[in-house]
Tab-separated table of C-alpha atoms and ligand atoms in Angstrom:
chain	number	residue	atom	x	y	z
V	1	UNK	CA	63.451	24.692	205.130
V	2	UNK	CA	64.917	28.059	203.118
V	3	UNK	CA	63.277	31.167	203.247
V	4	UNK	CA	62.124	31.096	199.989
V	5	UNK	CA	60.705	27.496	200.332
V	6	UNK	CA	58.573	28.817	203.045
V	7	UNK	CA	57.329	31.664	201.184
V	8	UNK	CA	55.948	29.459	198.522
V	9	UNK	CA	54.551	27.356	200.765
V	10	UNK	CA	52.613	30.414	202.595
V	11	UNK	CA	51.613	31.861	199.684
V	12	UNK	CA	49.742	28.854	198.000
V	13	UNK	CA	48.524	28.458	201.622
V	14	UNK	CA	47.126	31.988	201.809
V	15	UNK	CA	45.899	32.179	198.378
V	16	UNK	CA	43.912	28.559	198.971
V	17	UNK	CA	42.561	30.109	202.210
V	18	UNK	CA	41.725	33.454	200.115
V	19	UNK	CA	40.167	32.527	197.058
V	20	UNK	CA	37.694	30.360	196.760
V	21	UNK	CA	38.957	27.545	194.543
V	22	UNK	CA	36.779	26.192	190.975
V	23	UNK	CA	36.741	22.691	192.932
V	24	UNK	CA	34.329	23.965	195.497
V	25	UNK	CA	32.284	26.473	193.616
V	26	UNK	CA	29.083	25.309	192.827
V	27	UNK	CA	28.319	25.646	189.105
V	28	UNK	CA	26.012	28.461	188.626
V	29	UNK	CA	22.289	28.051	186.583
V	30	UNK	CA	24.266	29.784	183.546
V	31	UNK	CA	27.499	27.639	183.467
V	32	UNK	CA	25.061	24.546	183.159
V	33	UNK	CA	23.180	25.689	181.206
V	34	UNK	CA	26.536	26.541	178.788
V	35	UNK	CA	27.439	22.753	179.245
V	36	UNK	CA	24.578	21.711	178.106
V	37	UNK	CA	25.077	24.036	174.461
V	38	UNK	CA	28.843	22.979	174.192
V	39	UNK	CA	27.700	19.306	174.403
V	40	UNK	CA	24.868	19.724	172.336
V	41	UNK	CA	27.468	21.398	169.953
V	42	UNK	CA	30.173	18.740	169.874
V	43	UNK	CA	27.591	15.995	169.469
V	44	UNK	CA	26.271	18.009	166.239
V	45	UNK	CA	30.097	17.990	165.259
V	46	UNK	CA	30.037	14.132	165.963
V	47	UNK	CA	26.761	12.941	163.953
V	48	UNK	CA	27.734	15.598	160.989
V	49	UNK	CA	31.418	14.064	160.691
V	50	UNK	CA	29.879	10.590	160.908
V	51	UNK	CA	27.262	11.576	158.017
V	52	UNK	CA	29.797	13.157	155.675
V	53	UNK	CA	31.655	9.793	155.912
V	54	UNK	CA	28.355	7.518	155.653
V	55	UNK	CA	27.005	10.112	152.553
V	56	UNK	CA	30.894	9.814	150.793
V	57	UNK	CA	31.397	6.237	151.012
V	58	UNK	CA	27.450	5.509	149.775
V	59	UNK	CA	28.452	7.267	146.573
V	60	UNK	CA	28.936	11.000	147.300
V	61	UNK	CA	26.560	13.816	146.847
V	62	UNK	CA	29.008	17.023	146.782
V	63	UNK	CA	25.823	19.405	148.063
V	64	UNK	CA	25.236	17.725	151.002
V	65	UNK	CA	28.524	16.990	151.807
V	66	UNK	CA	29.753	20.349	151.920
V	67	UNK	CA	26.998	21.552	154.094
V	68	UNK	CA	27.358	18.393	156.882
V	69	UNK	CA	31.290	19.576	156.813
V	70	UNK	CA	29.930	23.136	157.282
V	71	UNK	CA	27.765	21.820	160.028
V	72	UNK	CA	30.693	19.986	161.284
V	73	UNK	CA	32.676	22.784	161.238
V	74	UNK	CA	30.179	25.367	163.006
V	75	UNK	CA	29.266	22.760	165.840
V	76	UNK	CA	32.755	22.785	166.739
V	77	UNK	CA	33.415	26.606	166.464
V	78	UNK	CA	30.316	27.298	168.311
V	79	UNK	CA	30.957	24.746	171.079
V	80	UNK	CA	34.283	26.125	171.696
V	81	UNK	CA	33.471	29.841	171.840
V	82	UNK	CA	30.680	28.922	174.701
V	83	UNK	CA	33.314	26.538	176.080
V	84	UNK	CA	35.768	29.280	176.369
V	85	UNK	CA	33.213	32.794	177.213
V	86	UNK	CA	31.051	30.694	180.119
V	87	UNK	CA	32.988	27.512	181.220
V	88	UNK	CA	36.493	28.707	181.260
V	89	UNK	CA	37.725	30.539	184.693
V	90	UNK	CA	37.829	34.207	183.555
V	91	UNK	CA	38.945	35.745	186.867
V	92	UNK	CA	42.145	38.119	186.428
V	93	UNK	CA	44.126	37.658	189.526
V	94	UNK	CA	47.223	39.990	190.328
V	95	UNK	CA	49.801	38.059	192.505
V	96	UNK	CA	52.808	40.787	193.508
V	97	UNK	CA	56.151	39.567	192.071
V	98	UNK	CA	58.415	37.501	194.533
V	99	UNK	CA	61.852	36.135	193.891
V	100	UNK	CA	61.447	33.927	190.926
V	101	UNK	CA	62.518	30.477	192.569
V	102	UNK	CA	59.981	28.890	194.790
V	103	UNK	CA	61.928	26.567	196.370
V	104	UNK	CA	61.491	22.548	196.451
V	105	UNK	CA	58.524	22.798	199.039
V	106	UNK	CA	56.991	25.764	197.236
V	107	UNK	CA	56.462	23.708	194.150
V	108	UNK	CA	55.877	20.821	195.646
V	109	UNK	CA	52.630	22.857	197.561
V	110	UNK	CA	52.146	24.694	194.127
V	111	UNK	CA	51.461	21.038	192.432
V	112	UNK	CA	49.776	19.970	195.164
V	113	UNK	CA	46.978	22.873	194.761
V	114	UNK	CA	47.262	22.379	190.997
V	115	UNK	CA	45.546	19.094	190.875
V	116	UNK	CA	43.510	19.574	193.599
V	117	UNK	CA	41.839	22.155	191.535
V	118	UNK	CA	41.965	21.755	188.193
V	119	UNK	CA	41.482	18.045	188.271
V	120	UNK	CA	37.673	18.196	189.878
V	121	UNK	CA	37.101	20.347	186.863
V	122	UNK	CA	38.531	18.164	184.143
V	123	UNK	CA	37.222	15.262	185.901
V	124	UNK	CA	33.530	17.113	186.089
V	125	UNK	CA	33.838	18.009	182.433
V	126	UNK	CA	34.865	14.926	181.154
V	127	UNK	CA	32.267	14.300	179.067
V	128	UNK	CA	32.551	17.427	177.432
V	129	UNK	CA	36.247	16.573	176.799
V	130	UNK	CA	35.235	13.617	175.277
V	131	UNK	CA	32.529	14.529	173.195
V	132	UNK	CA	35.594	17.382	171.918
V	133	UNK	CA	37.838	14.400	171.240
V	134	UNK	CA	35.434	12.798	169.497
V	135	UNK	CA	34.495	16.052	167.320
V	136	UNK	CA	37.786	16.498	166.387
V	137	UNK	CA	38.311	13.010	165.399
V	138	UNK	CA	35.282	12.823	163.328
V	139	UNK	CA	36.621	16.289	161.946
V	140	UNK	CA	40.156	14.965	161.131
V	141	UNK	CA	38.500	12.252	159.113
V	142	UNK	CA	36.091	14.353	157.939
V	143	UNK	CA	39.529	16.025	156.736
V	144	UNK	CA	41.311	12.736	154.645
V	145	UNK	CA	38.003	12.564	151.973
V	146	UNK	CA	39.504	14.852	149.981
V	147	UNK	CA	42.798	12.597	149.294
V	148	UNK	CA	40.459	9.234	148.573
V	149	UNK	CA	38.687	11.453	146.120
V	150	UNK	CA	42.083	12.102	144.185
V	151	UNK	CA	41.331	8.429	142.487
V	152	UNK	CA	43.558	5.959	141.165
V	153	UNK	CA	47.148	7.056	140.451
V	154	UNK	CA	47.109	7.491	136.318
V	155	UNK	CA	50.278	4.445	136.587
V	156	UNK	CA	51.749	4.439	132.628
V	157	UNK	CA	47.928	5.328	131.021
V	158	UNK	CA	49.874	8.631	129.941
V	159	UNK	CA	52.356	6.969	128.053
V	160	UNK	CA	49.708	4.347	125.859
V	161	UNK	CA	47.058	5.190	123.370
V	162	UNK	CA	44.366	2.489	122.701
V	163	UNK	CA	46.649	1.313	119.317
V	164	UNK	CA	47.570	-2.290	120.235
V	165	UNK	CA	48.910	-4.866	117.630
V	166	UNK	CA	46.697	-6.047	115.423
V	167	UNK	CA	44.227	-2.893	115.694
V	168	UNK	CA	41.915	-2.254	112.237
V	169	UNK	CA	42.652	1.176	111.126
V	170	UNK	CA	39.130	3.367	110.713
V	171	UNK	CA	37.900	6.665	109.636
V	172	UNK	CA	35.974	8.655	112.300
V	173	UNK	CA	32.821	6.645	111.274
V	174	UNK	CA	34.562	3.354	112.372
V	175	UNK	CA	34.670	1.826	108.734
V	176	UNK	CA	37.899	0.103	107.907
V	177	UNK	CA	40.672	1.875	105.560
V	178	UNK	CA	42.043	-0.604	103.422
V	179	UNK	CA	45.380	0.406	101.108
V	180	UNK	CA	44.770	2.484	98.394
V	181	UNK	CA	41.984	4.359	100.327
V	182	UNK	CA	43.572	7.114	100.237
V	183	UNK	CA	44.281	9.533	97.197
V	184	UNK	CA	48.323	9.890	96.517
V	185	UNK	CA	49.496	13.151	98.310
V	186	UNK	CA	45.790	12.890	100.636
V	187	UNK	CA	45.814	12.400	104.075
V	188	UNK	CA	43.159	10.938	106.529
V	189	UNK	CA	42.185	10.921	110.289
V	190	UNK	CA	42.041	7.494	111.674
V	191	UNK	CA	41.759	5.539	115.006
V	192	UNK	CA	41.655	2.251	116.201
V	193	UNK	CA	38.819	0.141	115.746
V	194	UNK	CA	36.288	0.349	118.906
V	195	UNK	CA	38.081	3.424	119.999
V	196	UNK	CA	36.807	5.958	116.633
V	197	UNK	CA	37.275	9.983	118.536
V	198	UNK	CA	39.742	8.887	121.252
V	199	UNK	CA	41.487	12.194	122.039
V	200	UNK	CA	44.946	9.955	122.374
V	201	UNK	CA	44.412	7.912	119.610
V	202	UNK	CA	44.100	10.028	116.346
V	203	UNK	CA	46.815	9.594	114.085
V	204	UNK	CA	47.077	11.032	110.711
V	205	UNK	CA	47.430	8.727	107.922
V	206	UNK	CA	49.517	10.085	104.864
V	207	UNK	CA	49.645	8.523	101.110
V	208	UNK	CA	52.891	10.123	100.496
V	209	UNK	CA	54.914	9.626	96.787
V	210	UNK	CA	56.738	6.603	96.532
V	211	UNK	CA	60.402	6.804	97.168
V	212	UNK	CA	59.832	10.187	99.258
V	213	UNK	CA	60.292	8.818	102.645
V	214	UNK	CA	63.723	9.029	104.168
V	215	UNK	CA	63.185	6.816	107.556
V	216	UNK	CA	65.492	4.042	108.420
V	217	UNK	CA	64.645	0.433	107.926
V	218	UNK	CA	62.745	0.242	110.889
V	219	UNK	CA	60.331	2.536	110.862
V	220	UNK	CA	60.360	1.871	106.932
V	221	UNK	CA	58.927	-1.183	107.920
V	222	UNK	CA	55.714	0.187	109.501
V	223	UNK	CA	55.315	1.859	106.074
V	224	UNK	CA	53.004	-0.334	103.388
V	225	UNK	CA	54.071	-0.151	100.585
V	226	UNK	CA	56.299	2.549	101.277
V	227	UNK	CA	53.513	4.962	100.795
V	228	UNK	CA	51.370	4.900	103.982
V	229	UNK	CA	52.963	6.319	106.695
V	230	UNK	CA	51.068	7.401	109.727
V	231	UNK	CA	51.915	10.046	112.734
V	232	UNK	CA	50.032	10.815	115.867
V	233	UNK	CA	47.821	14.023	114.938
V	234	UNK	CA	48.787	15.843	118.480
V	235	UNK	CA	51.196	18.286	117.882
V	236	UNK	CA	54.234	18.271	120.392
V	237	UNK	CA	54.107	21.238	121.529
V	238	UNK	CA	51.086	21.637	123.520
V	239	UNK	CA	48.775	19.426	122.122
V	240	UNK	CA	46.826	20.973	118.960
V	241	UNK	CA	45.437	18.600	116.432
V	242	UNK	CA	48.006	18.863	113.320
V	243	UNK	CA	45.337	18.965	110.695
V	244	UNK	CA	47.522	20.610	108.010
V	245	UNK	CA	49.082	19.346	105.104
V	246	UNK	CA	50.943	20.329	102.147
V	247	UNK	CA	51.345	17.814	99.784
V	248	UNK	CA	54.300	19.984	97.657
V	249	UNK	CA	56.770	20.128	100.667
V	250	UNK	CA	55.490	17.118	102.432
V	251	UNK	CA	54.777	18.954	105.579
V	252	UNK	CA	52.492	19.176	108.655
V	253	UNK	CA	51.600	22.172	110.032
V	254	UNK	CA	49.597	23.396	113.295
V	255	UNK	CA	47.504	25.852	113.290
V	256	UNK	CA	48.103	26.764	116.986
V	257	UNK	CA	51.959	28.012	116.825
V	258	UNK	CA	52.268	27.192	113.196
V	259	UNK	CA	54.721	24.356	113.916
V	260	UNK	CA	56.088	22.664	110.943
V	261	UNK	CA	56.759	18.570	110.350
V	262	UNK	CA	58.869	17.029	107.807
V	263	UNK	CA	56.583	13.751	107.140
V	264	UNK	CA	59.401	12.433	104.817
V	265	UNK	CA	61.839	12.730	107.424
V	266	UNK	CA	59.714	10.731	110.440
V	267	UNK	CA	58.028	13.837	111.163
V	268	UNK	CA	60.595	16.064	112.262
V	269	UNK	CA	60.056	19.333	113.908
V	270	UNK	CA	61.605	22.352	111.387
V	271	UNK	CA	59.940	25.115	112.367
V	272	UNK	CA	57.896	26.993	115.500
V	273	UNK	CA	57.678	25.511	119.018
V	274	UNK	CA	57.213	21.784	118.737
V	275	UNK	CA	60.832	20.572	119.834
V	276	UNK	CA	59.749	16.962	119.181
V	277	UNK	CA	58.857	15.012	116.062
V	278	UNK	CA	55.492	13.385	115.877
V	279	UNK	CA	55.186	9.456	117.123
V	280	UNK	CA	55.051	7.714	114.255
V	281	UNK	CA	52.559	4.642	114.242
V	282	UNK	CA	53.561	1.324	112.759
V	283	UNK	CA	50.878	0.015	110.075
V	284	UNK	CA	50.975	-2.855	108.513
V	285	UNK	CA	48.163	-4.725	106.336
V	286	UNK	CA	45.945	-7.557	107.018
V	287	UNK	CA	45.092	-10.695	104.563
V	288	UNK	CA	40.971	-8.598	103.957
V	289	UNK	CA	43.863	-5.667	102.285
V	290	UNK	CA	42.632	-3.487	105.607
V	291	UNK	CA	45.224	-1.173	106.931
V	292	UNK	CA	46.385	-2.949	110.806
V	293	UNK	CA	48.282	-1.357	113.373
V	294	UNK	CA	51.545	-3.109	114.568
V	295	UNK	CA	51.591	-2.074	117.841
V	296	UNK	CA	51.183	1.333	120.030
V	297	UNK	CA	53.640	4.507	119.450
V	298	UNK	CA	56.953	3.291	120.363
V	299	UNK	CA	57.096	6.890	122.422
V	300	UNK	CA	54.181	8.882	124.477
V	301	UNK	CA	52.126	11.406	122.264
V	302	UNK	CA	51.599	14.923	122.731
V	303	UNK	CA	53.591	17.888	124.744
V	304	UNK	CA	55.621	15.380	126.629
V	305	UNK	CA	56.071	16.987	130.649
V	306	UNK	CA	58.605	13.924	130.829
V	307	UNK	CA	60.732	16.469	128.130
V	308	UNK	CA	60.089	19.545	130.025
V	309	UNK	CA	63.892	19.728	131.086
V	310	UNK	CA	65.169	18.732	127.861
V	311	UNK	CA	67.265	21.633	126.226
V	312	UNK	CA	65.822	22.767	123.126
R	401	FES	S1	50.314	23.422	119.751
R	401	FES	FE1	51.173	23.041	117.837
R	401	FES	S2	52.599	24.579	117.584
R	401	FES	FE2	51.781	24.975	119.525
């Protein structure tokens, strides 16, 4: 044996023989009586976790569940302030400084007197640390509600409306608009039938001159008569309704930025923010002469955040 293994070994020795170790102290009237709050704490923790999940998952009620997850929360900070003023070993001890190895038999006497102690104590407590694992799990769960509350992931209901094929055009009242409705150089806020003030779904219908529209043949095609052309009434830029329009020049206008469209020329943006023209919506006309759609916008409406990189 070195000399510094048999230091360590004397001084755990001396200090066991010394001090009189937590294993063998008896606990005193106030340390039980500590044990008794800290459990008493945890186990409040424990039932208020477990009734934040029961209240959440029978339909919610946002009062009560932020005060059992403030109860929740307080059981466990008071439990572990007593835990740590009245059950923790608070005696300073001042050990001079040796050489810092101890030596093979020095730690092995050093472990030794490390379990021997502290284990009785974790061992005696063990239903406090249990009653703290179960606090914190109940806590940690507690902690998750907040991401099931986030709901269903919005999947592609940002890029549709409620236009499908086949939709009946309607005025805000939900009666049909039939051809012809609609004064020459007038204009007219309609929605799909069933879906009349849908924030998505308004859409400005337009009885321009004929012969003024210069769209290709495809979108000419969702034009009756060449003289009905309809655009989605969210402006592009951040989302006014467009509710502007001057017959003379055949132009949109919102009132937000003062954003200017070119309804002869599918809506184009030519002045102000909007950097995007407005959806136009495909129409088409039933055998009753009422005004149908022929399917959604062929793009998303609105300020687009899909465009936010997009170089203007
Ligand atoms: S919202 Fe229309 S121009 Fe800004």
């Amino acid at each position: 044996m070195t000399d510094s293994d048999q230091q360590g070994s004397e001084r755990v020795d001396v200090d066991r023989q010394t001090e009189q170790g937590p294993a063998n102290r008896e606990l005193t009237g106030g340390q039980r009586r500590a044990e008794r709050r800290t459990a008493i704490a945890l186990a409040v923790t424990v039932v208020a976790g477990i009734g934040l999940f029961v209240v959440y998952f029978s339909g919610g009620q946002t009062q009560v569940e932020g005060v059992l997850f403030a109860v929740a929360l307080g059981g466990l900070g008071v439990a572990l302030g007593i835990w740590a003023n009245h059950l923790l070993d608070a005696r300073e001890v001042v050990e001079e400084r040796h050489e810092l190895s101890s030596g093979a038999a020095g730690r092995e006497a050093f472990g030794d007197a490390l379990s021997e102690e502290v284990g009785p104590v974790l061992g005696r407590r063990s239903m406090l640390l249990k009653l703290l694992a179960g606090a914190g799990g109940a806590l940690g769960l507690a902690l998750l509600l907040p991401v099931l509350s986030l709901g269903p992931a919005p999947g592609n209901t940002l890029k549709m409306t409620p236009w499908r094929r086949g939709s009946r055009v309607v005025d805000e009242e939900g009666e049909p608009v039939t051809l012809g409705q609609v004064p020459e150089d007038g204009f007219l806020t309609v929605f799909p039938e069933g879906h009349e003030g849908a924030a998505d779904a308004q859409t400005l219908l337009i009885h321009v001159r004929p012969g003024s529209l210069k769209l290709p043949p495809e979108k000419m095609a969702g034009v009756p008569e060449g003289t009905h052309v309809a655009y989605s009434k969210i402006c592009t830029h951040a989302g006014c309704p467009v509710g502007l329009y001057r017959a003379e020049s055949q132009s949109l206008i919102c009132p937000c930025h003062q954003s200017q469209f070119d309804v002869s020329d599918g809506a184009r943006p030519f002045f102000g923010p909007a950097a995007r023209p407005l959806p136009q919506l495909p129409l088409g006309v039933d055998e009753d002469g009422i005004l149908v759609a022929q399917g959604d916008f062929p793009e998303p409406v609105g300020p687009a955040f899909w465009d936010m990189n997009r170089g203007r």
